[in-house]
Amino acid sequence: MPVIHPSAAVTHEIHGARFVSYATPLTGSKELCAWRGEIPAGTKAPAHTVNREEILHLLAGALLITLDGDTHRLTPGDTVIVNPGATLSVENPTDETAVTWVTTSIGLSATMADGTVITPPWAN
């Protein structure tokens, strides 16, 4: 299906954040996945290491992104390129929800600090 309307998007929640998936193999994508992330105020996601390149673009709000130990403050319009093997954590230290748009390739997984591997359904 080439056009995905918001009513057809699937919502997932993990680590206090909401992920609304649009482009996935289930919606007809062959190579890429894309979703909107909603990170509520005060949310801090645990550090994780990704196996695929991931592009995160901040649409609204503010975030602190720690990428391989370096922390960056994002404001709307900023884009982060997360290379395969990089470790990142995301924190919303503000009092408003941050909204992101994320794109990656199908097959993304994240390894948590304890070695647990998460294969998010919105990226596979």
Short mmCIF file of N, CA and C in Angstrom, two decimals:
data_model
loop_
_atom_site.label_atom_id
_atom_site.label_comp_id
_atom_site.label_asym_id
_atom_site.label_seq_id
_atom_site.Cartn_x
_atom_site.Cartn_y
_atom_site.Cartn_z
N MET A 1 0.85 -1.17 0.00
CA MET A 1 0.00 0.00 0.00
C MET A 1 0.90 1.24 0.00
N PRO A 2 0.88 2.08 -1.02
CA PRO A 2 1.80 3.21 -1.11
C PRO A 2 1.45 4.41 -0.22
N VAL A 3 0.20 4.54 0.20
CA VAL A 3 -0.20 5.66 1.06
C VAL A 3 -0.69 5.10 2.39
N ILE A 4 -0.07 5.56 3.46
CA ILE A 4 -0.45 5.11 4.79
C ILE A 4 -1.11 6.30 5.50
N HIS A 5 -2.37 6.18 5.76
CA HIS A 5 -3.10 7.23 6.47
C HIS A 5 -2.92 7.04 7.98
N PRO A 6 -3.00 8.12 8.74
CA PRO A 6 -2.82 8.00 10.19
C PRO A 6 -3.71 6.93 10.83
N SER A 7 -4.88 6.74 10.30
CA SER A 7 -5.79 5.73 10.86
C SER A 7 -5.26 4.31 10.68
N ALA A 8 -4.32 4.11 9.75
CA ALA A 8 -3.76 2.78 9.49
C ALA A 8 -2.44 2.56 10.24
N ALA A 9 -1.90 3.61 10.83
CA ALA A 9 -0.63 3.48 11.57
C ALA A 9 -0.86 2.65 12.82
N VAL A 10 0.17 1.92 13.23
CA VAL A 10 0.09 1.07 14.41
C VAL A 10 0.91 1.70 15.53
N THR A 11 0.33 1.76 16.72
CA THR A 11 0.98 2.38 17.86
C THR A 11 1.54 1.32 18.80
N HIS A 12 2.79 1.55 19.25
CA HIS A 12 3.46 0.67 20.20
C HIS A 12 3.98 1.55 21.33
N GLU A 13 4.03 1.02 22.54
CA GLU A 13 4.60 1.77 23.66
C GLU A 13 5.68 0.93 24.33
N ILE A 14 6.81 1.58 24.61
CA ILE A 14 7.92 0.91 25.29
C ILE A 14 8.76 1.98 26.00
N HIS A 15 9.23 1.66 27.18
CA HIS A 15 10.08 2.55 27.97
C HIS A 15 9.46 3.93 28.16
N GLY A 16 8.13 4.00 28.27
CA GLY A 16 7.46 5.26 28.52
C GLY A 16 7.23 6.12 27.29
N ALA A 17 7.66 5.67 26.12
CA ALA A 17 7.48 6.44 24.88
C ALA A 17 6.49 5.72 23.96
N ARG A 18 5.94 6.47 23.04
CA ARG A 18 5.00 5.93 22.07
C ARG A 18 5.62 6.00 20.69
N PHE A 19 5.48 4.92 19.93
CA PHE A 19 6.00 4.83 18.57
C PHE A 19 4.83 4.53 17.64
N VAL A 20 4.61 5.40 16.68
CA VAL A 20 3.50 5.23 15.74
C VAL A 20 4.12 4.89 14.39
N SER A 21 3.99 3.62 14.00
CA SER A 21 4.68 3.15 12.80
C SER A 21 3.83 3.35 11.56
N TYR A 22 4.49 3.82 10.52
CA TYR A 22 3.84 4.07 9.23
C TYR A 22 4.42 3.16 8.15
N ALA A 23 5.71 3.23 7.91
CA ALA A 23 6.34 2.42 6.86
C ALA A 23 6.98 1.20 7.49
N THR A 24 6.45 0.03 7.19
CA THR A 24 6.97 -1.25 7.68
C THR A 24 6.70 -2.30 6.60
N PRO A 25 7.27 -3.49 6.73
CA PRO A 25 6.94 -4.54 5.76
C PRO A 25 5.42 -4.83 5.72
N LEU A 26 4.75 -4.66 6.86
CA LEU A 26 3.31 -4.92 6.89
C LEU A 26 2.51 -3.90 6.08
N THR A 27 3.09 -2.71 5.88
CA THR A 27 2.40 -1.69 5.10
C THR A 27 2.96 -1.58 3.68
N GLY A 28 3.87 -2.49 3.32
CA GLY A 28 4.35 -2.55 1.95
C GLY A 28 5.77 -2.09 1.72
N SER A 29 6.45 -1.61 2.76
CA SER A 29 7.83 -1.16 2.58
C SER A 29 8.74 -2.36 2.38
N LYS A 30 9.68 -2.24 1.46
CA LYS A 30 10.61 -3.33 1.16
C LYS A 30 11.96 -3.16 1.83
N GLU A 31 12.38 -1.92 2.13
CA GLU A 31 13.72 -1.69 2.67
C GLU A 31 13.76 -0.81 3.90
N LEU A 32 12.83 0.12 4.02
CA LEU A 32 12.90 1.11 5.10
C LEU A 32 11.71 1.04 6.04
N CYS A 33 11.93 1.54 7.25
CA CYS A 33 10.87 1.71 8.23
C CYS A 33 10.88 3.17 8.66
N ALA A 34 9.71 3.68 8.99
CA ALA A 34 9.62 5.06 9.46
C ALA A 34 8.49 5.16 10.47
N TRP A 35 8.74 5.93 11.53
CA TRP A 35 7.74 6.09 12.56
C TRP A 35 7.87 7.45 13.22
N ARG A 36 6.77 7.84 13.88
CA ARG A 36 6.76 9.05 14.70
C ARG A 36 6.95 8.60 16.14
N GLY A 37 7.89 9.23 16.82
CA GLY A 37 8.10 8.94 18.23
C GLY A 37 7.55 10.07 19.07
N GLU A 38 6.88 9.72 20.14
CA GLU A 38 6.34 10.70 21.09
C GLU A 38 6.97 10.40 22.44
N ILE A 39 7.83 11.30 22.91
CA ILE A 39 8.56 11.09 24.15
C ILE A 39 8.02 12.07 25.19
N PRO A 40 7.23 11.57 26.15
CA PRO A 40 6.61 12.46 27.13
C PRO A 40 7.63 13.19 28.00
N ALA A 41 7.18 14.28 28.58
CA ALA A 41 8.01 15.05 29.50
C ALA A 41 8.54 14.15 30.61
N GLY A 42 9.82 14.34 30.94
CA GLY A 42 10.43 13.60 32.03
C GLY A 42 10.85 12.17 31.70
N THR A 43 10.65 11.74 30.47
CA THR A 43 11.00 10.37 30.09
C THR A 43 12.50 10.25 29.83
N LYS A 44 13.09 9.16 30.33
CA LYS A 44 14.48 8.86 30.03
C LYS A 44 14.55 7.40 29.61
N ALA A 45 14.83 7.17 28.33
CA ALA A 45 14.94 5.81 27.81
C ALA A 45 16.31 5.25 28.13
N PRO A 46 16.40 3.96 28.40
CA PRO A 46 17.70 3.36 28.71
C PRO A 46 18.63 3.35 27.49
N ALA A 47 19.91 3.36 27.76
CA ALA A 47 20.91 3.29 26.69
C ALA A 47 20.78 1.97 25.95
N HIS A 48 20.96 2.03 24.63
CA HIS A 48 20.90 0.84 23.80
C HIS A 48 21.81 1.03 22.59
N THR A 49 22.27 -0.10 22.06
CA THR A 49 23.16 -0.09 20.90
C THR A 49 22.39 -0.65 19.71
N VAL A 50 22.41 0.09 18.60
CA VAL A 50 21.63 -0.31 17.43
C VAL A 50 22.49 -1.05 16.41
N ASN A 51 21.85 -1.92 15.64
CA ASN A 51 22.57 -2.70 14.63
C ASN A 51 22.42 -2.13 13.22
N ARG A 52 21.60 -1.11 13.05
CA ARG A 52 21.36 -0.48 11.76
C ARG A 52 21.47 1.03 11.91
N GLU A 53 21.78 1.70 10.81
CA GLU A 53 21.76 3.17 10.84
C GLU A 53 20.34 3.64 11.11
N GLU A 54 20.25 4.69 11.90
CA GLU A 54 18.96 5.24 12.28
C GLU A 54 19.07 6.76 12.17
N ILE A 55 18.08 7.38 11.55
CA ILE A 55 18.06 8.84 11.41
C ILE A 55 16.88 9.35 12.24
N LEU A 56 17.17 10.23 13.19
CA LEU A 56 16.14 10.80 14.06
C LEU A 56 16.08 12.30 13.80
N HIS A 57 14.88 12.79 13.49
CA HIS A 57 14.66 14.21 13.23
C HIS A 57 13.66 14.71 14.26
N LEU A 58 14.02 15.78 14.98
CA LEU A 58 13.13 16.32 16.01
C LEU A 58 12.15 17.31 15.38
N LEU A 59 10.87 17.00 15.52
CA LEU A 59 9.81 17.85 14.98
C LEU A 59 9.33 18.90 15.98
N ALA A 60 9.23 18.51 17.26
CA ALA A 60 8.71 19.42 18.29
C ALA A 60 9.30 19.06 19.63
N GLY A 61 9.41 20.06 20.51
CA GLY A 61 9.93 19.83 21.85
C GLY A 61 11.45 19.92 21.88
N ALA A 62 12.04 19.30 22.88
CA ALA A 62 13.49 19.28 23.04
C ALA A 62 13.89 17.93 23.61
N LEU A 63 15.08 17.48 23.27
CA LEU A 63 15.60 16.21 23.76
C LEU A 63 17.08 16.34 24.09
N LEU A 64 17.52 15.49 25.00
CA LEU A 64 18.94 15.27 25.21
C LEU A 64 19.24 13.89 24.64
N ILE A 65 20.14 13.84 23.68
CA ILE A 65 20.55 12.59 23.06
C ILE A 65 22.00 12.34 23.47
N THR A 66 22.24 11.19 24.07
CA THR A 66 23.61 10.81 24.38
C THR A 66 24.01 9.74 23.38
N LEU A 67 25.00 10.06 22.58
CA LEU A 67 25.45 9.19 21.50
C LEU A 67 26.92 8.85 21.74
N ASP A 68 27.18 7.58 22.04
CA ASP A 68 28.54 7.12 22.36
C ASP A 68 29.22 7.99 23.40
N GLY A 69 28.45 8.35 24.44
CA GLY A 69 29.00 9.10 25.57
C GLY A 69 28.96 10.61 25.45
N ASP A 70 28.65 11.15 24.28
CA ASP A 70 28.56 12.59 24.09
C ASP A 70 27.10 13.01 24.09
N THR A 71 26.75 13.98 24.94
CA THR A 71 25.36 14.43 25.05
C THR A 71 25.15 15.69 24.21
N HIS A 72 24.04 15.68 23.48
CA HIS A 72 23.67 16.80 22.60
C HIS A 72 22.24 17.22 22.91
N ARG A 73 22.01 18.52 22.95
CA ARG A 73 20.65 19.04 23.15
C ARG A 73 20.05 19.28 21.77
N LEU A 74 18.89 18.69 21.52
CA LEU A 74 18.21 18.87 20.24
C LEU A 74 17.04 19.82 20.39
N THR A 75 16.86 20.65 19.38
CA THR A 75 15.68 21.51 19.29
C THR A 75 15.03 21.22 17.94
N PRO A 76 13.79 21.66 17.74
CA PRO A 76 13.09 21.34 16.49
C PRO A 76 13.91 21.68 15.25
N GLY A 77 13.94 20.71 14.33
CA GLY A 77 14.70 20.86 13.10
C GLY A 77 16.03 20.15 13.12
N ASP A 78 16.50 19.76 14.32
CA ASP A 78 17.77 19.05 14.41
C ASP A 78 17.60 17.59 14.00
N THR A 79 18.65 17.05 13.40
CA THR A 79 18.66 15.66 12.94
C THR A 79 19.90 14.97 13.51
N VAL A 80 19.72 13.73 13.96
CA VAL A 80 20.82 12.93 14.49
C VAL A 80 21.00 11.71 13.60
N ILE A 81 22.23 11.44 13.23
CA ILE A 81 22.55 10.23 12.48
C ILE A 81 23.21 9.27 13.47
N VAL A 82 22.56 8.13 13.66
CA VAL A 82 23.05 7.10 14.57
C VAL A 82 23.58 5.97 13.71
N ASN A 83 24.88 5.77 13.73
CA ASN A 83 25.49 4.73 12.91
C ASN A 83 25.34 3.36 13.56
N PRO A 84 25.39 2.29 12.76
CA PRO A 84 25.33 0.94 13.33
C PRO A 84 26.44 0.75 14.36
N GLY A 85 26.08 0.15 15.49
CA GLY A 85 27.05 -0.09 16.55
C GLY A 85 27.15 1.03 17.56
N ALA A 86 26.47 2.15 17.29
CA ALA A 86 26.49 3.27 18.23
C ALA A 86 25.54 3.00 19.39
N THR A 87 25.89 3.55 20.54
CA THR A 87 25.04 3.44 21.72
C THR A 87 24.42 4.80 21.98
N LEU A 88 23.10 4.79 22.17
CA LEU A 88 22.42 6.05 22.42
C LEU A 88 21.40 5.91 23.52
N SER A 89 21.11 7.05 24.13
CA SER A 89 19.99 7.15 25.05
C SER A 89 19.29 8.47 24.75
N VAL A 90 18.01 8.49 25.06
CA VAL A 90 17.17 9.64 24.75
C VAL A 90 16.49 10.08 26.04
N GLU A 91 16.53 11.38 26.30
CA GLU A 91 15.89 11.93 27.49
C GLU A 91 15.13 13.19 27.13
N ASN A 92 13.93 13.31 27.68
CA ASN A 92 13.17 14.54 27.53
C ASN A 92 13.12 15.23 28.89
N PRO A 93 14.00 16.22 29.11
CA PRO A 93 14.07 16.89 30.42
C PRO A 93 13.06 18.03 30.56
N THR A 94 12.21 18.23 29.56
CA THR A 94 11.30 19.37 29.57
C THR A 94 9.93 18.97 30.13
N ASP A 95 9.01 19.93 30.10
CA ASP A 95 7.66 19.67 30.59
C ASP A 95 6.66 19.53 29.44
N GLU A 96 7.16 19.27 28.24
CA GLU A 96 6.27 19.02 27.10
C GLU A 96 6.74 17.79 26.31
N THR A 97 5.82 17.16 25.62
CA THR A 97 6.13 15.98 24.82
C THR A 97 7.01 16.38 23.64
N ALA A 98 8.05 15.60 23.40
CA ALA A 98 8.89 15.78 22.21
C ALA A 98 8.38 14.84 21.13
N VAL A 99 8.42 15.31 19.88
CA VAL A 99 7.94 14.50 18.76
C VAL A 99 9.08 14.36 17.75
N THR A 100 9.34 13.12 17.35
CA THR A 100 10.41 12.83 16.41
C THR A 100 9.86 12.11 15.18
N TRP A 101 10.65 12.11 14.12
CA TRP A 101 10.41 11.26 12.96
C TRP A 101 11.68 10.44 12.79
N VAL A 102 11.56 9.13 12.75
CA VAL A 102 12.71 8.24 12.68
C VAL A 102 12.61 7.35 11.45
N THR A 103 13.73 7.19 10.78
CA THR A 103 13.82 6.30 9.61
C THR A 103 15.02 5.38 9.80
N THR A 104 14.84 4.13 9.43
CA THR A 104 15.90 3.15 9.50
C THR A 104 15.63 2.07 8.46
N SER A 105 16.50 1.10 8.37
CA SER A 105 16.25 -0.02 7.48
C SER A 105 15.55 -1.14 8.24
N ILE A 106 14.84 -1.95 7.50
CA ILE A 106 14.15 -3.09 8.10
C ILE A 106 15.19 -3.98 8.76
N GLY A 107 14.86 -4.48 9.95
CA GLY A 107 15.76 -5.37 10.66
C GLY A 107 16.47 -4.72 11.83
N LEU A 108 16.09 -3.50 12.17
CA LEU A 108 16.69 -2.82 13.31
C LEU A 108 16.48 -3.64 14.59
N SER A 109 17.54 -3.73 15.37
CA SER A 109 17.41 -4.27 16.72
C SER A 109 18.26 -3.42 17.64
N ALA A 110 17.94 -3.49 18.92
CA ALA A 110 18.65 -2.71 19.93
C ALA A 110 19.10 -3.65 21.03
N THR A 111 20.37 -3.55 21.40
CA THR A 111 20.90 -4.34 22.50
C THR A 111 20.99 -3.44 23.72
N MET A 112 20.32 -3.86 24.79
CA MET A 112 20.30 -3.08 26.02
C MET A 112 21.59 -3.35 26.80
N ALA A 113 21.85 -2.54 27.81
CA ALA A 113 23.08 -2.66 28.60
C ALA A 113 23.24 -4.04 29.24
N ASP A 114 22.10 -4.69 29.56
CA ASP A 114 22.18 -6.02 30.18
C ASP A 114 22.32 -7.15 29.17
N GLY A 115 22.43 -6.80 27.88
CA GLY A 115 22.60 -7.81 26.83
C GLY A 115 21.30 -8.26 26.18
N THR A 116 20.17 -7.83 26.71
CA THR A 116 18.88 -8.16 26.12
C THR A 116 18.75 -7.49 24.76
N VAL A 117 18.34 -8.26 23.76
CA VAL A 117 18.14 -7.72 22.42
C VAL A 117 16.65 -7.49 22.20
N ILE A 118 16.32 -6.28 21.80
CA ILE A 118 14.93 -5.92 21.50
C ILE A 118 14.82 -5.73 20.00
N THR A 119 13.85 -6.42 19.42
CA THR A 119 13.55 -6.25 17.99
C THR A 119 12.20 -5.53 17.94
N PRO A 120 12.23 -4.21 17.77
CA PRO A 120 10.97 -3.48 17.81
C PRO A 120 10.05 -3.84 16.64
N PRO A 121 8.79 -4.11 16.93
CA PRO A 121 7.86 -4.51 15.86
C PRO A 121 7.63 -3.42 14.83
N TRP A 122 7.87 -2.15 15.19
CA TRP A 122 7.66 -1.06 14.25
C TRP A 122 8.84 -0.91 13.30
N ALA A 123 9.88 -1.74 13.43
CA ALA A 123 11.04 -1.65 12.54
C ALA A 123 11.35 -2.98 11.87
N ASN A 124 10.38 -3.85 11.84
CA ASN A 124 10.60 -5.18 11.26
C ASN A 124 9.35 -5.68 10.56
#
